Short mmCIF file of N, CA, C and O in Angstrom, two decimals:
data_model
loop_
_atom_site.label_atom_id
_atom_site.label_comp_id
_atom_site.label_asym_id
_atom_site.label_seq_id
_atom_site.Cartn_x
_atom_site.Cartn_y
_atom_site.Cartn_z
N MET A 1 -30.67 -210.44 -57.22
CA MET A 1 -30.07 -209.19 -56.85
C MET A 1 -30.26 -209.01 -55.34
O MET A 1 -31.34 -209.16 -54.82
N THR A 2 -29.18 -208.71 -54.67
CA THR A 2 -29.27 -208.49 -53.24
C THR A 2 -28.72 -207.11 -52.90
O THR A 2 -27.89 -206.57 -53.62
N PHE A 3 -29.19 -206.56 -51.82
CA PHE A 3 -28.77 -205.24 -51.38
C PHE A 3 -28.16 -205.36 -49.98
O PHE A 3 -28.62 -206.18 -49.18
N PRO A 4 -27.17 -204.54 -49.66
CA PRO A 4 -26.54 -204.63 -48.34
C PRO A 4 -27.39 -204.03 -47.23
O PRO A 4 -27.04 -204.17 -46.07
N PHE A 5 -28.50 -203.41 -47.57
CA PHE A 5 -29.32 -202.74 -46.58
C PHE A 5 -30.55 -203.57 -46.26
O PHE A 5 -31.18 -204.14 -47.14
N GLY A 6 -30.92 -203.61 -45.01
CA GLY A 6 -32.12 -204.31 -44.60
C GLY A 6 -33.34 -203.44 -44.76
O GLY A 6 -33.25 -202.29 -45.20
N PRO A 7 -34.51 -203.96 -44.43
CA PRO A 7 -35.72 -203.15 -44.52
C PRO A 7 -35.67 -202.02 -43.48
O PRO A 7 -34.95 -202.11 -42.48
N PRO A 8 -36.41 -200.95 -43.72
CA PRO A 8 -36.37 -199.82 -42.80
C PRO A 8 -36.91 -200.18 -41.41
O PRO A 8 -36.49 -199.61 -40.41
N ILE A 9 -37.81 -201.13 -41.35
CA ILE A 9 -38.30 -201.63 -40.06
C ILE A 9 -38.30 -203.16 -40.12
O ILE A 9 -38.43 -203.75 -41.19
N ASP A 10 -38.15 -203.81 -38.99
CA ASP A 10 -38.10 -205.27 -38.94
C ASP A 10 -39.51 -205.83 -38.88
O ASP A 10 -40.24 -205.63 -37.91
N LEU A 11 -39.91 -206.49 -39.97
CA LEU A 11 -41.25 -207.09 -40.04
C LEU A 11 -41.19 -208.61 -39.97
O LEU A 11 -42.19 -209.29 -40.17
N SER A 12 -40.01 -209.15 -39.68
CA SER A 12 -39.84 -210.60 -39.75
C SER A 12 -40.65 -211.37 -38.72
O SER A 12 -40.84 -212.58 -38.87
N ASP A 13 -41.17 -210.72 -37.69
CA ASP A 13 -41.97 -211.44 -36.70
C ASP A 13 -43.45 -211.54 -37.08
O ASP A 13 -44.23 -212.17 -36.39
N LEU A 14 -43.84 -210.94 -38.22
CA LEU A 14 -45.24 -211.05 -38.67
C LEU A 14 -45.49 -212.43 -39.25
O LEU A 14 -44.61 -213.05 -39.84
N ALA A 15 -46.72 -212.92 -39.09
CA ALA A 15 -47.07 -214.29 -39.49
C ALA A 15 -46.84 -214.56 -40.98
O ALA A 15 -46.36 -215.62 -41.35
N ASN A 16 -47.17 -213.63 -41.86
CA ASN A 16 -47.05 -213.86 -43.31
C ASN A 16 -45.78 -213.27 -43.91
O ASN A 16 -45.69 -213.10 -45.12
N PHE A 17 -44.78 -212.96 -43.09
CA PHE A 17 -43.54 -212.36 -43.60
C PHE A 17 -42.80 -213.34 -44.50
O PHE A 17 -42.61 -214.50 -44.15
N VAL A 18 -42.40 -212.87 -45.67
CA VAL A 18 -41.60 -213.66 -46.60
C VAL A 18 -40.51 -212.75 -47.14
O VAL A 18 -40.80 -211.64 -47.60
N GLN A 19 -39.27 -213.19 -47.11
CA GLN A 19 -38.16 -212.41 -47.66
C GLN A 19 -38.10 -212.66 -49.17
O GLN A 19 -38.08 -213.79 -49.62
N VAL A 20 -38.11 -211.59 -49.95
CA VAL A 20 -38.04 -211.72 -51.41
C VAL A 20 -36.93 -210.82 -51.93
O VAL A 20 -36.53 -209.85 -51.28
N ASP A 21 -36.43 -211.16 -53.11
CA ASP A 21 -35.48 -210.29 -53.78
C ASP A 21 -36.18 -209.03 -54.24
O ASP A 21 -37.39 -209.02 -54.48
N ALA A 22 -35.43 -207.97 -54.39
CA ALA A 22 -35.99 -206.72 -54.90
C ALA A 22 -36.40 -206.90 -56.35
O ALA A 22 -35.90 -207.77 -57.06
N ARG A 23 -37.30 -206.06 -56.80
CA ARG A 23 -37.71 -206.13 -58.20
C ARG A 23 -36.53 -205.78 -59.10
O ARG A 23 -35.61 -205.07 -58.68
N PRO A 24 -36.51 -206.25 -60.33
CA PRO A 24 -35.40 -205.95 -61.23
C PRO A 24 -35.27 -204.45 -61.43
O PRO A 24 -36.26 -203.72 -61.50
N ARG A 25 -34.04 -203.98 -61.50
CA ARG A 25 -33.83 -202.56 -61.70
C ARG A 25 -33.66 -202.26 -63.18
O ARG A 25 -33.32 -203.14 -63.96
N GLN A 26 -33.92 -201.03 -63.55
CA GLN A 26 -33.68 -200.56 -64.90
C GLN A 26 -32.70 -199.39 -64.79
O GLN A 26 -33.02 -198.37 -64.19
N SER A 27 -31.54 -199.55 -65.36
CA SER A 27 -30.51 -198.52 -65.28
C SER A 27 -30.55 -197.64 -66.51
O SER A 27 -30.82 -198.10 -67.62
N ALA A 28 -30.28 -196.36 -66.31
CA ALA A 28 -30.19 -195.41 -67.41
C ALA A 28 -28.79 -194.82 -67.41
O ALA A 28 -28.20 -194.59 -66.36
N PHE A 29 -28.25 -194.57 -68.60
CA PHE A 29 -26.96 -193.91 -68.72
C PHE A 29 -27.17 -192.40 -68.75
O PHE A 29 -28.04 -191.90 -69.46
N VAL A 30 -26.37 -191.67 -67.97
CA VAL A 30 -26.38 -190.21 -67.98
C VAL A 30 -24.93 -189.78 -68.14
O VAL A 30 -24.09 -190.07 -67.30
N GLY A 31 -24.63 -189.10 -69.25
CA GLY A 31 -23.27 -188.65 -69.52
C GLY A 31 -23.22 -187.17 -69.80
O GLY A 31 -24.24 -186.52 -70.01
N ARG A 32 -22.00 -186.63 -69.80
CA ARG A 32 -21.85 -185.20 -70.02
C ARG A 32 -20.45 -184.93 -70.56
O ARG A 32 -19.49 -185.56 -70.16
N VAL A 33 -20.36 -183.98 -71.47
CA VAL A 33 -19.08 -183.46 -71.93
C VAL A 33 -19.08 -181.96 -71.75
O VAL A 33 -20.13 -181.32 -71.71
N SER A 34 -17.88 -181.38 -71.64
CA SER A 34 -17.80 -179.96 -71.30
C SER A 34 -18.34 -179.08 -72.42
O SER A 34 -19.26 -178.31 -72.21
N THR A 35 -17.77 -179.12 -73.60
CA THR A 35 -18.26 -178.34 -74.75
C THR A 35 -17.89 -179.07 -76.02
O THR A 35 -17.04 -179.96 -76.02
N LYS A 36 -18.52 -178.70 -77.13
CA LYS A 36 -18.17 -179.31 -78.41
C LYS A 36 -16.72 -179.03 -78.77
O LYS A 36 -16.06 -179.83 -79.42
N ASP A 37 -16.21 -177.87 -78.36
CA ASP A 37 -14.85 -177.48 -78.72
C ASP A 37 -13.80 -178.16 -77.83
O ASP A 37 -12.73 -178.52 -78.31
N ASN A 38 -14.09 -178.31 -76.55
CA ASN A 38 -13.10 -178.86 -75.61
C ASN A 38 -13.12 -180.37 -75.51
O ASN A 38 -12.13 -180.97 -75.12
N GLN A 39 -14.22 -181.00 -75.80
CA GLN A 39 -14.35 -182.44 -75.63
C GLN A 39 -15.24 -182.97 -76.74
O GLN A 39 -16.38 -182.54 -76.87
N ASN A 40 -14.74 -183.85 -77.56
CA ASN A 40 -15.49 -184.37 -78.70
C ASN A 40 -16.58 -185.34 -78.23
O ASN A 40 -16.27 -186.44 -77.78
N PRO A 41 -17.85 -184.95 -78.33
CA PRO A 41 -18.93 -185.83 -77.87
C PRO A 41 -18.98 -187.17 -78.60
O PRO A 41 -19.34 -188.18 -78.02
N SER A 42 -18.58 -187.20 -79.88
CA SER A 42 -18.69 -188.44 -80.66
C SER A 42 -17.70 -189.50 -80.19
O SER A 42 -17.89 -190.69 -80.46
N SER A 43 -16.66 -189.11 -79.47
CA SER A 43 -15.75 -190.11 -78.91
C SER A 43 -15.90 -190.22 -77.38
O SER A 43 -15.74 -191.30 -76.82
N SER A 44 -16.23 -189.11 -76.73
CA SER A 44 -16.31 -189.12 -75.27
C SER A 44 -17.54 -189.85 -74.75
O SER A 44 -17.45 -190.63 -73.81
N ILE A 45 -18.69 -189.60 -75.36
CA ILE A 45 -19.93 -190.25 -74.88
C ILE A 45 -19.85 -191.77 -75.02
O ILE A 45 -20.15 -192.49 -74.05
N PRO A 46 -19.45 -192.32 -76.19
CA PRO A 46 -19.32 -193.79 -76.26
C PRO A 46 -18.33 -194.36 -75.24
O PRO A 46 -18.55 -195.44 -74.69
N ARG A 47 -17.25 -193.62 -74.96
CA ARG A 47 -16.29 -194.08 -73.96
C ARG A 47 -16.95 -194.11 -72.58
O ARG A 47 -16.77 -195.05 -71.81
N GLN A 48 -17.74 -193.08 -72.27
CA GLN A 48 -18.44 -193.04 -70.99
C GLN A 48 -19.45 -194.18 -70.88
O GLN A 48 -19.59 -194.80 -69.82
N VAL A 49 -20.14 -194.46 -71.99
CA VAL A 49 -21.12 -195.57 -71.99
C VAL A 49 -20.40 -196.89 -71.71
O VAL A 49 -20.85 -197.70 -70.90
N ALA A 50 -19.26 -197.10 -72.38
CA ALA A 50 -18.52 -198.35 -72.18
C ALA A 50 -18.05 -198.51 -70.74
O ALA A 50 -18.16 -199.59 -70.16
N LEU A 51 -17.55 -197.44 -70.16
CA LEU A 51 -17.09 -197.50 -68.76
C LEU A 51 -18.26 -197.73 -67.80
O LEU A 51 -18.16 -198.52 -66.86
N ALA A 52 -19.38 -197.04 -68.03
CA ALA A 52 -20.54 -197.20 -67.16
C ALA A 52 -21.14 -198.60 -67.30
O ALA A 52 -21.63 -199.17 -66.32
N ALA A 53 -21.10 -199.16 -68.51
CA ALA A 53 -21.66 -200.49 -68.74
C ALA A 53 -20.91 -201.57 -67.95
O ALA A 53 -21.49 -202.61 -67.63
N GLN A 54 -19.67 -201.31 -67.61
CA GLN A 54 -18.91 -202.27 -66.81
C GLN A 54 -19.49 -202.42 -65.41
O GLN A 54 -19.25 -203.42 -64.74
N CYS A 55 -20.27 -201.45 -64.97
CA CYS A 55 -20.89 -201.50 -63.64
C CYS A 55 -22.21 -202.25 -63.63
O CYS A 55 -22.76 -202.52 -62.55
N LEU A 56 -22.74 -202.59 -64.81
CA LEU A 56 -24.00 -203.31 -64.88
C LEU A 56 -23.79 -204.77 -64.52
O LEU A 56 -22.69 -205.32 -64.70
N GLU A 57 -24.82 -205.39 -64.05
CA GLU A 57 -24.75 -206.82 -63.76
C GLU A 57 -24.82 -207.61 -65.06
O GLU A 57 -25.26 -207.09 -66.10
N GLU A 58 -24.41 -208.86 -65.02
CA GLU A 58 -24.39 -209.70 -66.22
C GLU A 58 -25.80 -209.79 -66.82
O GLU A 58 -26.78 -210.03 -66.11
N GLY A 59 -25.90 -209.53 -68.13
CA GLY A 59 -27.18 -209.58 -68.83
C GLY A 59 -27.99 -208.31 -68.74
O GLY A 59 -29.03 -208.19 -69.39
N GLU A 60 -27.56 -207.36 -67.93
CA GLU A 60 -28.29 -206.11 -67.77
C GLU A 60 -27.87 -205.12 -68.86
O GLU A 60 -26.71 -205.09 -69.28
N GLU A 61 -28.81 -204.32 -69.34
CA GLU A 61 -28.54 -203.29 -70.34
C GLU A 61 -29.14 -201.98 -69.86
O GLU A 61 -30.02 -201.96 -69.02
N PHE A 62 -28.65 -200.88 -70.44
CA PHE A 62 -29.25 -199.59 -70.13
C PHE A 62 -30.64 -199.52 -70.76
O PHE A 62 -30.82 -199.89 -71.92
N ALA A 63 -31.60 -199.02 -70.00
CA ALA A 63 -32.96 -198.87 -70.50
C ALA A 63 -33.12 -197.56 -71.26
O ALA A 63 -34.02 -197.42 -72.09
N ALA A 64 -32.24 -196.58 -70.99
CA ALA A 64 -32.32 -195.28 -71.64
C ALA A 64 -30.94 -194.63 -71.61
O ALA A 64 -30.09 -194.99 -70.80
N TYR A 65 -30.73 -193.70 -72.53
CA TYR A 65 -29.47 -192.97 -72.61
C TYR A 65 -29.77 -191.47 -72.62
O TYR A 65 -30.61 -191.02 -73.39
N PHE A 66 -29.07 -190.73 -71.78
CA PHE A 66 -29.21 -189.28 -71.72
C PHE A 66 -27.81 -188.69 -71.68
O PHE A 66 -26.93 -189.22 -71.01
N TRP A 67 -27.61 -187.57 -72.39
CA TRP A 67 -26.33 -186.88 -72.31
C TRP A 67 -26.51 -185.41 -72.58
O TRP A 67 -27.49 -184.99 -73.14
N ASP A 68 -25.53 -184.66 -72.13
CA ASP A 68 -25.57 -183.21 -72.26
C ASP A 68 -24.21 -182.75 -72.76
O ASP A 68 -23.17 -183.24 -72.32
N VAL A 69 -24.23 -181.83 -73.72
CA VAL A 69 -23.01 -181.17 -74.17
C VAL A 69 -23.06 -179.77 -73.60
O VAL A 69 -23.74 -178.91 -74.13
N GLU A 70 -22.42 -179.56 -72.47
CA GLU A 70 -22.38 -178.33 -71.69
C GLU A 70 -23.38 -177.28 -72.12
O GLU A 70 -23.12 -176.43 -72.95
N SER A 71 -24.53 -177.33 -71.51
CA SER A 71 -25.55 -176.33 -71.80
C SER A 71 -26.04 -175.65 -70.52
O SER A 71 -26.76 -174.67 -70.59
N GLY A 72 -25.66 -176.16 -69.37
CA GLY A 72 -26.19 -175.65 -68.12
C GLY A 72 -25.90 -174.19 -67.84
O GLY A 72 -26.68 -173.51 -67.19
N MET A 73 -24.78 -173.70 -68.30
CA MET A 73 -24.42 -172.30 -68.03
C MET A 73 -24.81 -171.37 -69.18
O MET A 73 -24.59 -170.18 -69.11
N LEU A 74 -25.37 -171.92 -70.24
CA LEU A 74 -25.76 -171.10 -71.39
C LEU A 74 -27.18 -170.57 -71.19
O LEU A 74 -28.01 -171.23 -70.58
N PRO A 75 -27.48 -169.40 -71.76
CA PRO A 75 -28.86 -168.92 -71.70
C PRO A 75 -29.76 -169.86 -72.52
O PRO A 75 -29.29 -170.49 -73.48
N PRO A 76 -31.02 -170.01 -72.16
CA PRO A 76 -31.91 -170.96 -72.85
C PRO A 76 -31.92 -170.83 -74.38
O PRO A 76 -31.96 -171.83 -75.08
N GLU A 77 -31.83 -169.61 -74.90
CA GLU A 77 -31.90 -169.44 -76.36
C GLU A 77 -30.63 -169.94 -77.05
O GLU A 77 -30.63 -170.16 -78.26
N SER A 78 -29.56 -170.15 -76.30
CA SER A 78 -28.31 -170.62 -76.88
C SER A 78 -28.13 -172.13 -76.78
O SER A 78 -27.16 -172.67 -77.30
N ARG A 79 -29.03 -172.82 -76.11
CA ARG A 79 -28.91 -174.27 -75.92
C ARG A 79 -29.43 -175.00 -77.15
O ARG A 79 -30.22 -174.52 -77.90
N GLY A 80 -28.96 -176.23 -77.32
CA GLY A 80 -29.43 -177.07 -78.42
C GLY A 80 -28.26 -177.55 -79.26
O GLY A 80 -27.10 -177.40 -78.90
N LEU A 81 -28.57 -178.12 -80.39
CA LEU A 81 -27.55 -178.71 -81.25
C LEU A 81 -27.02 -177.75 -82.29
O LEU A 81 -26.19 -178.12 -83.11
N ALA A 82 -27.49 -176.53 -82.33
CA ALA A 82 -27.07 -175.58 -83.37
C ALA A 82 -25.64 -175.18 -83.22
O ALA A 82 -25.03 -175.22 -82.22
#
């Protein structure tokens, strides 16, 4: 895995400097649908996962999955799966 950005400071003139690849990353999926009534989570979330998975490198998988069915504007007592 390579990144287009160099180190924040140039340490290449140090005696023990060695260039190494970055540690493996762990990607997580984060998805969202507007509401249960306006957007069906059972079809929208899997579609979002499939589209996001296309951005992963070969052999890479999501380490975790998170999603929200529009709860940000609701009062805390109204949030949840009820």
